Short mmCIF file of C-alpha atoms in Angstrom, two decimals:
data_model
loop_
_atom_site.label_atom_id
_atom_site.label_comp_id
_atom_site.label_asym_id
_atom_site.label_seq_id
_atom_site.Cartn_x
_atom_site.Cartn_y
_atom_site.Cartn_z
CA MET A 200 -29.85 27.29 3.49
CA LYS A 201 -30.17 30.46 1.43
CA GLN A 202 -27.08 29.70 -0.67
CA PHE A 203 -28.47 26.24 -1.51
CA SER A 204 -31.93 27.37 -2.62
CA LYS A 205 -30.75 28.54 -6.04
CA SER A 206 -28.76 25.41 -6.79
CA TRP A 207 -31.19 22.77 -5.58
CA LEU A 208 -31.07 20.92 -8.89
CA LEU A 209 -27.29 20.55 -8.65
CA LEU A 210 -27.64 19.21 -5.11
CA LEU A 211 -30.30 16.77 -6.30
CA ILE A 212 -28.09 15.52 -9.15
CA CYS A 213 -25.08 15.15 -6.82
CA GLY A 214 -27.21 13.26 -4.32
CA ALA A 215 -28.52 10.91 -7.01
CA VAL A 216 -24.99 10.27 -8.31
CA LEU A 217 -23.78 9.51 -4.77
CA VAL A 218 -26.67 7.10 -4.19
CA LEU A 219 -25.90 5.32 -7.47
CA ALA A 220 -22.19 5.20 -6.58
CA SER A 221 -23.04 3.76 -3.17
CA ILE A 222 -25.05 0.98 -4.80
CA LEU A 223 -22.12 0.12 -7.07
CA VAL A 224 -19.73 0.19 -4.12
CA LEU A 225 -22.00 -2.01 -2.02
CA ILE A 226 -22.30 -4.53 -4.86
CA LYS A 227 -18.51 -4.81 -5.22
CA ALA A 228 -17.40 -3.78 -1.72
CA ASP A 229 -14.24 -5.88 -1.59
CA ASN A 230 -13.00 -4.52 -4.93
CA VAL A 231 -13.42 -0.90 -3.83
CA VAL A 232 -10.70 -1.06 -1.18
CA ASN A 233 -8.39 -2.83 -3.62
CA LEU A 234 -9.04 -0.09 -6.17
CA LEU A 235 -8.35 2.65 -3.62
CA VAL A 236 -5.13 0.92 -2.57
CA TYR A 237 -4.10 0.61 -6.24
CA ILE A 238 -4.80 4.32 -6.77
CA ALA A 239 -2.70 5.17 -3.70
CA GLY A 240 0.13 3.03 -5.07
CA PHE A 241 -0.10 4.77 -8.43
CA ALA A 242 -0.05 8.16 -6.68
CA LEU A 243 3.14 7.18 -4.82
CA LEU A 244 4.71 6.03 -8.08
CA ALA A 245 3.75 9.31 -9.75
CA LEU A 246 5.17 11.26 -6.78
CA GLY A 247 8.40 9.30 -7.14
CA VAL A 248 8.64 10.22 -10.83
CA VAL A 249 7.96 13.91 -10.10
CA LEU A 250 10.56 13.96 -7.31
CA CYS A 251 13.06 12.28 -9.61
CA ILE A 252 12.51 15.00 -12.22
CA MET A 253 12.77 17.69 -9.54
CA ALA A 254 16.06 16.22 -8.33
CA PHE A 255 17.73 17.12 -11.61
CA ALA A 256 16.64 20.76 -11.55
CA PRO A 257 19.68 23.06 -11.37
CA SER A 258 18.34 24.72 -8.21
CA ARG A 259 18.20 21.34 -6.41
CA LYS A 260 21.85 20.39 -6.93
CA ASP A 261 22.66 20.36 -3.20
CA GLU A 262 19.75 18.12 -2.27
CA ARG A 263 19.83 15.87 -5.37
CA GLY A 264 20.89 12.71 -3.52
CA GLN A 265 18.26 13.09 -0.84
CA LEU A 266 15.53 13.80 -3.41
CA LEU A 267 16.55 10.82 -5.53
CA LEU A 268 16.49 8.53 -2.52
CA PHE A 269 13.06 9.81 -1.52
CA ALA A 270 11.87 9.54 -5.15
CA LEU A 271 13.05 5.95 -5.51
CA GLY A 272 11.56 5.00 -2.16
CA ASN A 273 8.17 6.43 -3.09
CA ALA A 274 8.23 4.87 -6.55
CA ALA A 275 9.24 1.45 -5.17
CA LEU A 276 6.59 1.59 -2.45
CA GLY A 277 4.00 2.59 -5.07
CA VAL A 278 4.90 -0.36 -7.30
CA ILE A 279 4.85 -2.79 -4.36
CA ILE A 280 1.44 -1.50 -3.25
CA MET A 281 0.04 -1.77 -6.78
CA LEU A 282 1.35 -5.33 -7.16
CA ALA A 283 0.01 -6.35 -3.73
CA SER A 284 -3.24 -4.36 -3.74
CA ASN A 285 -5.35 -7.51 -3.29
CA ILE A 286 -3.46 -8.50 -0.11
CA PHE A 287 -2.87 -5.01 1.25
CA MET A 288 -4.90 -5.62 4.42
CA LEU A 289 -2.89 -8.79 5.04
CA LEU A 290 0.28 -6.71 4.88
CA VAL A 291 -1.29 -4.11 7.19
CA GLY A 292 -2.13 -6.88 9.67
CA LEU A 293 1.42 -8.19 9.59
CA ALA A 294 2.79 -4.68 10.09
CA ILE A 295 0.51 -4.14 13.11
CA ALA A 296 1.59 -7.51 14.59
CA LEU A 297 5.29 -6.71 14.08
CA ASN A 298 4.76 -3.33 15.71
CA GLY A 299 3.15 -5.11 18.65
CA VAL A 300 6.17 -7.41 18.97
CA GLY A 301 8.39 -4.31 18.99
CA VAL A 302 6.31 -2.81 21.81
CA ILE A 303 6.57 -6.08 23.76
CA THR A 304 10.37 -5.98 23.48
CA GLU A 305 10.25 -2.39 24.73
CA ALA A 306 8.17 -3.60 27.72
CA VAL A 307 10.82 -6.23 28.52
CA HIS A 308 13.47 -3.51 28.39
CA LEU A 309 11.35 -1.28 30.69
CA LYS A 310 10.94 -4.19 33.15
CA LYS A 311 14.73 -4.54 33.36
CA LEU A 312 14.93 -0.82 34.16
CA ASP A 313 12.28 -1.23 36.92
CA SER A 314 10.00 1.24 35.14
CA GLU A 315 6.41 1.52 36.33
CA ARG A 316 5.23 1.64 32.70
CA TRP A 317 6.39 -1.85 31.74
CA MET A 318 3.06 -3.61 32.40
CA ARG A 319 1.00 -1.05 30.42
CA THR A 320 3.51 -1.22 27.60
CA LEU A 321 3.37 -5.02 27.64
CA LEU A 322 -0.45 -4.99 27.48
CA VAL A 323 -0.41 -2.52 24.58
CA GLY A 324 2.14 -4.69 22.78
CA ILE A 325 0.06 -7.82 23.30
CA GLY A 326 -3.04 -5.94 22.13
CA PHE A 327 -1.34 -4.73 18.94
CA THR A 328 0.09 -8.17 18.25
CA LEU A 329 -3.32 -9.83 18.64
CA LEU A 330 -5.01 -7.13 16.54
CA GLY A 331 -2.44 -7.59 13.81
CA ILE A 332 -2.93 -11.36 13.82
CA VAL A 333 -6.72 -10.96 13.58
CA VAL A 334 -6.38 -8.47 10.70
CA ALA A 335 -3.91 -10.77 8.91
CA ILE A 336 -6.15 -13.83 9.33
CA PHE A 337 -9.40 -12.10 8.38
CA TYR A 338 -7.99 -9.59 5.87
CA GLN A 339 -10.54 -10.46 3.18
CA ALA A 340 -13.50 -9.94 5.50
CA ILE A 341 -11.98 -6.70 6.80
CA THR A 342 -11.42 -5.49 3.23
CA ALA A 343 -15.07 -6.23 2.41
CA ALA A 344 -16.23 -4.53 5.62
CA LEU A 345 -14.26 -1.39 4.72
CA GLY A 346 -15.86 -1.43 1.27
CA VAL A 347 -19.33 -1.74 2.81
CA SER A 348 -18.52 1.14 5.19
CA ILE A 349 -17.49 3.31 2.26
CA GLY A 350 -20.68 2.35 0.40
CA LEU A 351 -22.89 3.17 3.39
CA ALA A 352 -21.14 6.50 3.90
CA LEU A 353 -21.76 7.39 0.24
CA LEU A 354 -25.41 6.37 0.61
CA VAL A 355 -25.92 8.55 3.68
CA LEU A 356 -24.18 11.47 1.98
CA GLY A 357 -26.29 11.04 -1.17
CA ILE A 358 -29.55 10.91 0.79
CA THR A 359 -28.47 14.01 2.74
CA PHE A 360 -27.82 15.88 -0.52
CA ILE A 361 -31.24 14.86 -1.85
CA ILE A 362 -32.97 16.03 1.33
CA PHE A 363 -31.12 19.37 1.21
CA ALA A 364 -32.08 19.73 -2.46
CA LEU A 365 -35.77 19.12 -1.76
CA LEU A 366 -35.75 21.52 1.19
CA ALA A 367 -33.95 24.16 -0.87
CA ARG A 368 -36.46 23.75 -3.70
CA LYS A 369 -39.35 24.07 -1.26
CA ASN A 370 -37.83 27.21 0.27
CA SER A 371 -37.18 28.80 -3.12
CA LYS A 372 -40.83 28.17 -4.17
CA ASN A 373 -42.12 29.64 -0.91
CA GLY A 374 -39.96 32.74 -1.34
CA LEU A 375 -37.90 31.98 1.75
CA ALA A 376 -34.68 32.11 -0.23
#
């Protein structure tokens, strides 16, 4: 607590900013996740551009093809994510469901091999498939719930900063710092 006693005002300001940010996030909870997804897509696009530039460096001649492939993949994924940011959770749900179907096919294969793990694998596959379907169906509600969770986390963090700031101020006035 000693290191915080001298900077209590900074902690108080940070806490107030976090509380204000949490209010904004809670007001527009569904847009927050879309914004974060868009930012992630932009970051992937930027990474793709940087990797593309790196690929043409003289020192990277041997790995140029691999870097270009990785660069184009990142850039394409970034653009797709930015274009589909409003339905990102729908795509996540579909990906989870498809993964579940893949696990179910693995369970069928394990059953043919008389493996003891086939039933557990089948149950996991069914679980993932059902989870993916639920996420795909209720993707808007899940997006909003994630936004609310982010807003509440910011609120708790902001209140914690404010409490630390007030305690640090009290300690610095009492000479406990």
